Short mmCIF file of C-alpha atoms in Angstrom, two decimals:
data_model
loop_
_atom_site.label_atom_id
_atom_site.label_comp_id
_atom_site.label_asym_id
_atom_site.label_seq_id
_atom_site.Cartn_x
_atom_site.Cartn_y
_atom_site.Cartn_z
CA UNK Z 15 -88.12 18.81 -20.11
CA UNK Z 16 -84.67 17.47 -20.89
CA UNK Z 17 -84.05 15.80 -24.23
CA UNK Z 18 -83.42 12.05 -24.25
CA UNK Z 19 -79.73 12.55 -25.08
CA UNK Z 20 -79.32 14.92 -22.12
CA UNK Z 21 -81.06 12.52 -19.74
CA UNK Z 22 -78.88 9.63 -20.86
CA UNK Z 23 -75.69 11.65 -20.39
CA UNK Z 24 -76.84 12.45 -16.83
CA UNK Z 25 -77.59 8.78 -16.20
CA UNK Z 26 -74.13 7.78 -17.43
CA UNK Z 27 -72.51 10.47 -15.31
CA UNK Z 28 -74.35 9.23 -12.22
CA UNK Z 29 -73.34 5.62 -12.85
CA UNK Z 30 -69.68 6.56 -13.39
CA UNK Z 31 -69.67 8.67 -10.24
CA UNK Z 32 -71.41 6.17 -7.92
CA UNK Z 33 -70.91 2.77 -9.53
CA UNK Z 34 -74.49 1.64 -8.85
CA UNK Z 35 -77.59 3.83 -9.15
CA UNK Z 36 -81.18 2.90 -8.21
CA UNK Z 37 -83.85 3.50 -10.85
CA UNK Z 38 -86.01 5.22 -8.24
CA UNK Z 39 -83.19 7.69 -7.58
CA UNK Z 40 -82.94 8.43 -11.29
CA UNK Z 41 -86.67 9.16 -11.42
CA UNK Z 42 -86.25 11.71 -8.64
CA UNK Z 43 -83.03 13.18 -10.03
CA UNK Z 44 -84.31 13.61 -13.57
CA UNK Z 45 -87.86 14.60 -12.67
CA UNK Z 46 -89.44 12.19 -15.18
CA UNK Z 47 -91.62 9.12 -14.98
CA UNK Z 48 -90.38 5.61 -14.24
CA UNK Z 49 -91.42 4.61 -17.76
CA UNK Z 50 -89.14 7.27 -19.25
CA UNK Z 51 -86.20 6.19 -17.07
CA UNK Z 52 -86.70 2.53 -18.03
CA UNK Z 53 -86.77 3.50 -21.70
CA UNK Z 54 -83.50 5.46 -21.33
CA UNK Z 55 -81.87 2.62 -19.39
CA UNK Z 56 -82.92 0.10 -22.05
CA UNK Z 57 -81.36 2.26 -24.77
CA UNK Z 58 -78.10 2.58 -22.82
CA UNK Z 59 -77.99 -1.13 -22.01
CA UNK Z 60 -78.52 -2.03 -25.66
CA UNK Z 61 -75.50 0.10 -26.51
CA UNK Z 62 -73.54 -1.66 -23.78
CA UNK Z 63 -73.01 1.49 -21.72
CA UNK Z 64 -74.68 0.23 -18.53
CA UNK Z 65 -75.55 -3.11 -16.98
CA UNK Z 66 -78.83 -3.81 -15.23
CA UNK Z 67 -78.94 -5.06 -11.66
CA UNK Z 68 -81.96 -5.62 -9.41
CA UNK Z 69 -83.67 -2.27 -9.02
CA UNK Z 70 -80.93 -0.28 -10.73
CA UNK Z 71 -77.98 -0.09 -13.09
CA UNK Z 72 -74.21 -0.28 -12.77
CA UNK Z 73 -70.98 0.16 -14.69
CA UNK Z 74 -70.31 -2.94 -16.83
CA UNK Z 75 -67.51 -5.31 -15.78
CA UNK Z 76 -65.47 -8.05 -17.41
CA UNK Z 77 -68.05 -10.71 -16.63
CA UNK Z 78 -70.81 -8.93 -18.48
CA UNK Z 79 -72.38 -10.48 -21.59
CA UNK Z 80 -71.22 -9.63 -25.13
CA UNK Z 81 -73.31 -6.45 -25.11
CA UNK Z 82 -70.81 -4.86 -22.67
CA UNK Z 83 -69.32 -1.61 -23.95
CA UNK Z 84 -66.09 -1.79 -25.85
CA UNK Z 85 -64.43 0.52 -23.35
CA UNK Z 86 -65.10 -1.90 -20.50
CA UNK Z 87 -62.35 -4.11 -22.00
CA UNK Z 88 -60.28 -1.43 -23.63
CA UNK Z 89 -56.51 -1.22 -23.57
CA UNK Z 90 -55.75 2.49 -23.26
CA UNK Z 91 -52.25 3.65 -24.16
CA UNK Z 92 -50.65 6.62 -22.46
CA UNK Z 93 -47.51 8.52 -23.45
CA UNK Z 94 -46.30 10.85 -20.70
CA UNK Z 95 -43.16 12.97 -20.93
CA UNK Z 96 -41.95 11.80 -17.54
CA UNK Z 97 -42.64 9.29 -14.76
CA UNK Z 98 -41.41 11.58 -12.01
CA UNK Z 99 -42.18 15.15 -10.95
CA UNK Z 100 -45.70 16.37 -11.84
CA UNK Z 101 -46.76 13.36 -13.91
CA UNK Z 102 -47.20 10.52 -11.35
CA UNK Z 103 -50.50 11.90 -10.07
CA UNK Z 104 -51.76 12.44 -13.63
CA UNK Z 105 -50.85 8.85 -14.50
CA UNK Z 106 -52.50 7.52 -11.34
CA UNK Z 107 -55.69 9.41 -12.13
CA UNK Z 108 -55.82 7.98 -15.64
CA UNK Z 109 -55.12 4.47 -14.39
CA UNK Z 110 -57.86 4.72 -11.75
CA UNK Z 111 -60.46 5.81 -14.30
CA UNK Z 112 -59.51 3.13 -16.84
CA UNK Z 113 -59.44 0.41 -14.17
CA UNK Z 114 -62.83 1.50 -12.81
CA UNK Z 115 -64.25 1.02 -16.31
CA UNK Z 116 -62.81 -2.49 -16.50
CA UNK Z 117 -60.00 -1.57 -18.87
CA UNK Z 118 -56.23 -1.45 -18.55
CA UNK Z 119 -53.72 1.35 -18.97
CA UNK Z 120 -50.43 0.78 -20.80
CA UNK Z 121 -47.89 3.51 -19.99
CA UNK Z 122 -44.92 4.57 -22.12
CA UNK Z 123 -42.73 7.59 -21.44
CA UNK Z 124 -41.13 10.04 -23.79
CA UNK Z 125 -38.75 12.96 -23.28
CA UNK Z 126 -40.38 16.18 -24.53
CA UNK Z 127 -39.33 15.30 -28.09
CA UNK Z 128 -41.76 15.03 -31.02
CA UNK Z 129 -39.88 12.18 -32.71
CA UNK Z 130 -39.78 10.15 -29.50
CA UNK Z 131 -43.46 10.92 -28.82
CA UNK Z 132 -44.33 9.47 -32.22
CA UNK Z 133 -42.17 6.41 -31.70
CA UNK Z 134 -43.83 5.61 -28.37
CA UNK Z 135 -47.33 6.10 -29.78
CA UNK Z 136 -46.47 3.78 -32.67
CA UNK Z 137 -45.30 1.11 -30.22
CA UNK Z 138 -48.59 1.33 -28.34
CA UNK Z 139 -50.58 1.06 -31.57
CA UNK Z 140 -48.65 -2.12 -32.38
CA UNK Z 141 -49.87 -3.49 -29.05
CA UNK Z 142 -53.45 -2.91 -30.17
CA UNK Z 143 -54.52 -0.03 -27.93
CA UNK Z 144 -58.00 1.29 -28.70
CA UNK Z 145 -57.46 4.79 -27.31
CA UNK Z 146 -54.51 7.03 -26.52
CA UNK Z 147 -53.71 9.65 -23.89
CA UNK Z 148 -50.75 11.74 -25.06
CA UNK Z 149 -48.83 14.75 -23.74
CA UNK Z 150 -46.93 15.51 -26.95
CA UNK Z 151 -44.53 18.20 -27.98
CA UNK Z 152 -46.63 20.82 -29.77
CA UNK Z 153 -44.06 23.47 -30.72
CA UNK Z 154 -42.31 24.07 -34.00
CA UNK Z 155 -42.74 22.24 -37.28
CA UNK Z 156 -42.11 18.86 -35.64
CA UNK Z 157 -44.87 19.47 -33.11
CA UNK Z 158 -47.32 20.54 -35.81
CA UNK Z 159 -46.52 17.45 -37.87
CA UNK Z 160 -46.96 15.22 -34.83
CA UNK Z 161 -50.41 16.65 -34.06
CA UNK Z 162 -51.49 16.18 -37.69
CA UNK Z 163 -50.37 12.55 -37.48
CA UNK Z 164 -52.17 11.99 -34.16
CA UNK Z 165 -55.39 13.43 -35.55
CA UNK Z 166 -55.32 10.92 -38.42
CA UNK Z 167 -54.97 7.78 -36.30
CA UNK Z 168 -57.78 5.25 -36.17
CA UNK Z 169 -57.55 5.10 -32.36
CA UNK Z 170 -58.98 8.20 -30.65
CA UNK Z 171 -56.41 10.50 -29.07
CA UNK Z 172 -56.89 12.78 -26.05
CA UNK Z 173 -54.21 15.38 -25.37
CA UNK Z 174 -53.22 15.87 -21.72
CA UNK Z 175 -51.89 19.24 -20.55
CA UNK Z 176 -51.46 20.23 -24.18
CA UNK Z 177 -53.76 22.32 -26.34
CA UNK Z 178 -53.31 22.46 -30.13
CA UNK Z 179 -51.51 25.68 -31.09
CA UNK Z 180 -53.08 28.57 -32.96
CA UNK Z 181 -51.76 27.17 -36.24
CA UNK Z 182 -54.23 24.26 -35.90
CA UNK Z 183 -57.50 25.94 -34.89
CA UNK Z 184 -59.81 23.18 -36.15
CA UNK Z 185 -57.86 20.00 -35.53
CA UNK Z 186 -60.22 17.36 -34.16
CA UNK Z 187 -58.43 16.24 -31.01
CA UNK Z 188 -59.99 16.09 -27.56
CA UNK Z 189 -57.95 17.67 -24.77
CA UNK Z 190 -57.92 17.94 -20.98
CA UNK Z 191 -55.74 20.74 -19.64
CA UNK Z 192 -55.06 22.86 -16.58
CA UNK Z 193 -55.60 26.62 -16.74
CA UNK Z 194 -52.07 27.50 -15.63
CA UNK Z 195 -52.57 31.17 -16.49
CA UNK Z 196 -55.46 31.31 -14.06
CA UNK Z 197 -53.34 29.54 -11.45
CA UNK Z 198 -50.65 32.20 -11.73
CA UNK Z 199 -53.36 34.82 -11.37
CA UNK Z 200 -54.55 33.18 -8.15
CA UNK Z 201 -51.05 33.53 -6.72
CA UNK Z 202 -50.69 37.20 -7.73
CA UNK Z 203 -54.11 38.06 -6.34
CA UNK Z 204 -53.32 36.37 -3.04
CA UNK Z 205 -50.11 38.36 -2.69
CA UNK Z 206 -51.88 41.57 -3.71
CA UNK Z 207 -54.55 40.93 -1.06
CA UNK Z 208 -51.73 40.81 1.52
CA UNK Z 209 -50.64 44.30 0.41
CA UNK Z 210 -47.84 43.57 -2.04
CA UNK Z 211 -47.67 46.09 -4.89
CA UNK Z 212 -44.92 44.27 -6.80
CA UNK Z 213 -44.74 40.53 -7.47
CA UNK Z 214 -41.74 38.95 -9.19
CA UNK Z 215 -41.74 35.74 -11.21
CA UNK Z 216 -39.23 32.89 -11.43
CA UNK Z 217 -39.79 30.13 -14.00
CA UNK Z 218 -37.99 26.88 -14.69
CA UNK Z 219 -37.07 27.35 -18.34
CA UNK Z 220 -37.60 23.68 -19.25
CA UNK Z 221 -41.25 23.64 -18.16
CA UNK Z 222 -43.83 23.50 -20.97
CA UNK Z 223 -46.17 25.49 -18.70
CA UNK Z 224 -43.92 28.51 -18.28
CA UNK Z 225 -45.51 30.55 -21.08
CA UNK Z 226 -49.00 30.14 -19.65
CA UNK Z 227 -47.80 30.97 -16.12
CA UNK Z 228 -46.00 34.06 -17.38
CA UNK Z 229 -49.10 35.17 -19.30
CA UNK Z 230 -51.28 34.72 -16.22
CA UNK Z 231 -48.82 36.59 -14.01
CA UNK Z 232 -48.60 39.47 -16.46
CA UNK Z 233 -52.38 39.67 -16.94
CA UNK Z 234 -52.97 39.69 -13.19
CA UNK Z 235 -50.43 42.50 -12.66
CA UNK Z 236 -52.17 44.52 -15.33
CA UNK Z 237 -55.70 43.89 -14.10
CA UNK Z 238 -54.74 44.77 -10.51
CA UNK Z 239 -52.72 47.81 -11.61
CA UNK Z 240 -49.62 46.46 -9.90
CA UNK Z 241 -46.18 47.78 -10.73
CA UNK Z 242 -44.13 45.86 -13.28
CA UNK Z 243 -41.22 48.27 -13.55
CA UNK Z 244 -37.97 46.73 -12.33
CA UNK Z 245 -39.76 43.57 -11.23
CA UNK Z 246 -37.71 40.43 -11.96
CA UNK Z 247 -39.37 37.99 -14.36
CA UNK Z 248 -36.73 35.38 -15.07
CA UNK Z 249 -36.41 31.96 -16.66
CA UNK Z 250 -33.84 29.99 -14.68
CA UNK Z 251 -32.24 26.55 -15.07
CA UNK Z 252 -34.06 23.79 -13.19
CA UNK Z 253 -32.79 23.19 -9.68
CA UNK Z 254 -29.62 21.10 -9.65
CA UNK Z 255 -28.51 21.91 -13.19
CA UNK Z 256 -25.46 24.07 -13.96
CA UNK Z 257 -26.18 27.76 -13.53
CA UNK Z 258 -29.03 27.30 -11.04
CA UNK Z 259 -27.20 28.75 -8.01
CA UNK Z 260 -25.98 31.79 -9.91
CA UNK Z 261 -29.45 32.42 -11.36
CA UNK Z 262 -31.01 32.11 -7.91
CA UNK Z 263 -28.55 34.61 -6.43
CA UNK Z 264 -29.31 36.96 -9.31
CA UNK Z 265 -33.04 36.75 -8.55
CA UNK Z 266 -32.48 37.65 -4.92
CA UNK Z 267 -30.11 40.49 -5.79
CA UNK Z 268 -32.67 41.94 -8.19
CA UNK Z 269 -35.35 41.73 -5.52
CA UNK Z 270 -33.14 43.66 -3.11
CA UNK Z 271 -32.33 46.35 -5.67
CA UNK Z 272 -35.96 46.78 -6.75
CA UNK Z 273 -37.49 46.45 -3.31
CA UNK Z 274 -39.55 43.47 -4.45
CA UNK Z 275 -40.92 41.52 -1.47
CA UNK Z 276 -43.03 38.86 -3.17
CA UNK Z 277 -42.27 36.12 -5.71
CA UNK Z 278 -44.18 33.46 -7.60
CA UNK Z 279 -41.77 30.58 -8.24
CA UNK Z 280 -42.25 27.63 -10.57
CA UNK Z 281 -41.79 24.92 -9.38
CA UNK Z 282 -41.55 23.54 -5.80
CA UNK Z 283 -37.93 22.43 -6.01
CA UNK Z 284 -36.84 25.83 -7.26
CA UNK Z 285 -38.93 27.59 -4.61
CA UNK Z 286 -37.52 25.52 -1.75
CA UNK Z 287 -33.95 26.00 -2.95
CA UNK Z 288 -34.56 29.73 -3.32
CA UNK Z 289 -35.76 29.89 0.31
CA UNK Z 290 -32.54 28.23 1.42
CA UNK Z 291 -30.35 30.68 -0.50
CA UNK Z 292 -32.41 33.60 0.77
CA UNK Z 293 -31.79 32.39 4.31
CA UNK Z 294 -28.07 32.18 3.57
CA UNK Z 295 -28.21 35.88 2.59
CA UNK Z 296 -29.85 36.74 5.90
CA UNK Z 297 -33.31 37.19 4.40
CA UNK Z 298 -36.34 35.89 6.23
CA UNK Z 299 -39.32 34.21 4.56
CA UNK Z 300 -41.97 35.51 4.93
CA UNK Z 301 -40.69 38.52 6.90
CA UNK Z 302 -38.46 39.86 4.11
CA UNK Z 303 -39.78 37.93 1.13
CA UNK Z 304 -43.17 36.30 0.53
CA UNK Z 305 -43.06 33.27 -1.77
CA UNK Z 306 -45.78 31.31 -3.57
CA UNK Z 307 -44.77 28.09 -5.26
CA UNK Z 308 -46.41 26.66 -8.35
CA UNK Z 309 -47.16 22.90 -8.43
CA UNK Z 310 -47.60 21.90 -4.75
CA UNK Z 311 -45.81 18.59 -5.03
CA UNK Z 312 -43.66 18.98 -1.90
CA UNK Z 313 -44.41 22.59 -0.94
CA UNK Z 314 -45.96 21.61 2.40
CA UNK Z 315 -42.64 20.06 3.50
CA UNK Z 316 -40.69 23.29 3.00
CA UNK Z 317 -39.38 25.34 5.93
CA UNK Z 318 -41.51 27.39 6.23
CA UNK Z 319 -44.34 25.52 4.45
CA UNK Z 320 -44.98 27.15 1.09
CA UNK Z 321 -48.25 28.65 -0.01
CA UNK Z 322 -48.74 26.96 -3.36
CA UNK Z 323 -50.86 26.76 -6.49
CA UNK Z 324 -51.98 23.18 -7.01
CA UNK Z 325 -52.98 21.86 -10.44
CA UNK Z 326 -55.56 19.08 -10.01
CA UNK Z 327 -53.32 16.42 -11.52
CA UNK Z 328 -55.15 13.26 -10.42
CA UNK Z 329 -58.49 14.66 -11.57
CA UNK Z 330 -56.91 15.72 -14.85
CA UNK Z 331 -55.65 12.21 -15.59
CA UNK Z 332 -59.02 10.70 -14.71
CA UNK Z 333 -60.85 13.22 -16.86
CA UNK Z 334 -58.59 12.57 -19.85
CA UNK Z 335 -59.18 8.83 -19.53
CA UNK Z 336 -62.94 9.34 -19.31
CA UNK Z 337 -62.85 11.45 -22.46
CA UNK Z 338 -60.97 8.68 -24.26
CA UNK Z 339 -63.37 5.98 -23.08
CA UNK Z 340 -66.36 8.07 -24.10
CA UNK Z 341 -64.82 8.57 -27.53
CA UNK Z 342 -64.38 4.79 -27.93
CA UNK Z 343 -68.01 4.25 -26.97
CA UNK Z 344 -69.30 6.97 -29.31
CA UNK Z 345 -66.74 7.51 -32.09
CA UNK Z 346 -69.03 9.19 -34.64
CA UNK Z 347 -71.55 11.53 -33.01
CA UNK Z 348 -69.57 12.84 -30.07
CA UNK Z 349 -68.31 16.44 -30.58
CA UNK Z 350 -64.72 17.43 -29.86
CA UNK Z 351 -64.25 18.12 -26.14
CA UNK Z 352 -61.71 20.60 -24.79
CA UNK Z 353 -61.96 20.59 -20.98
CA UNK Z 354 -60.07 22.97 -18.70
CA UNK Z 355 -59.60 22.46 -14.94
CA UNK Z 356 -58.85 25.28 -12.54
CA UNK Z 357 -55.94 24.93 -10.12
CA UNK Z 358 -56.46 25.72 -6.44
CA UNK Z 359 -54.43 27.82 -4.00
CA UNK Z 360 -53.38 26.32 -0.68
CA UNK Z 361 -52.37 28.99 1.86
CA UNK Z 362 -49.57 28.08 4.24
CA UNK Z 363 -46.89 30.13 6.04
CA UNK Z 364 -44.59 31.47 3.33
CA UNK Z 365 -46.53 34.66 2.61
CA UNK Z 366 -46.98 35.90 6.15
CA UNK Z 367 -49.32 38.64 7.26
CA UNK Z 368 -50.88 41.60 5.43
CA UNK Z 369 -48.59 44.52 4.54
CA UNK Z 370 -49.02 48.26 4.51
CA UNK Z 371 -48.78 50.49 1.41
CA UNK Z 372 -44.99 50.61 1.61
CA UNK Z 373 -44.84 46.80 1.48
CA UNK Z 374 -43.74 46.36 5.10
CA UNK Z 375 -45.48 43.76 7.27
CA UNK Z 376 -48.14 45.50 9.33
CA UNK Z 377 -46.91 46.18 12.84
CA UNK Z 378 -43.21 45.56 12.14
CA UNK Z 379 -40.15 47.67 11.56
CA UNK Z 380 -37.99 48.12 8.50
CA UNK Z 381 -37.84 45.28 5.99
CA UNK Z 382 -34.42 44.04 4.88
CA UNK Z 383 -35.47 44.15 1.22
CA UNK Z 384 -36.42 47.81 1.43
CA UNK Z 385 -34.25 50.08 -0.68
CA UNK Z 386 -35.26 53.01 1.53
CA UNK Z 387 -33.60 53.97 4.82
CA UNK Z 388 -35.43 53.20 8.03
CA UNK Z 389 -37.50 56.09 9.35
CA UNK Z 390 -35.79 58.11 12.09
CA UNK Z 391 -36.95 57.56 15.63
CA UNK Z 392 -35.88 61.12 16.59
CA UNK Z 393 -38.62 63.64 17.45
#
């Protein structure tokens, strides 16, 4: 039989997922008596975590009596490093979760700088926020100092897409993150399943996720016994910044020299621009070069549509907000939560068909990226 605490967590999860839950359904779901369910519901209602309605329970709203949970009226502050690429869906997910709980989200943006992160958090604290969602800088001495400061605030803090570094193994901060290393591994395994024995990597050097993506790419190559010799693994300027075009041409030239016919590219903008420059060089995607993009913001609109790894951004934002609200409701007994979401892989047209052991598409002739001469047709 489940313990009371376990049953009540399941009841709360059901209410948050469905909005309204019948008591009879809880009896069936939990496999306990109606008396036990009523006792659990009474305990949750007394703590203000649920509201009773005829025959069931629901998430509390603004019109509830004073016993409503604190998080039903909570102002949640959020500091994101950007309001554009990648972060809008995360922000929308957080806002949806906070709004569903009857609270309000206050968004400030920073710029991947520890001092600015701290300034924005301080401004939100002045506004009286009761919980914080933060994607802070975590590198170097400034990042370490910032995390120490965040952990000492009276308002609970949940990190988004940031995990405390190894230097802070026991810092008490909740976190919701994407397993970007696993996402890179999904891409490599997909390309390997199509017959590619070498997979290159192109990373936008300003991305905070590039280290995890590189680690996942490298681990997948090793576990699949794929060749890494001569394979390009490059950090390049973000698309549109000085040096991007030259770096892109260098990637393609290295692929030609090494006979590499598959690339994982972070992120979509860089992948789409790389396809265009490959086409300018007379290279076909996917005929000459298979490409998987990482992020899946606009990959489906590429020509051809890009197979892409998709972090679950909206779910991540919602999950982070739920962690913060739960921490407000239970500030003392709740253990530290570190939750990791898996990305998904969406297969489109940019990787083509399976390839033979030489790396050529099955049933086709010589590949333009091959460093070997075409086989003779003479008898």
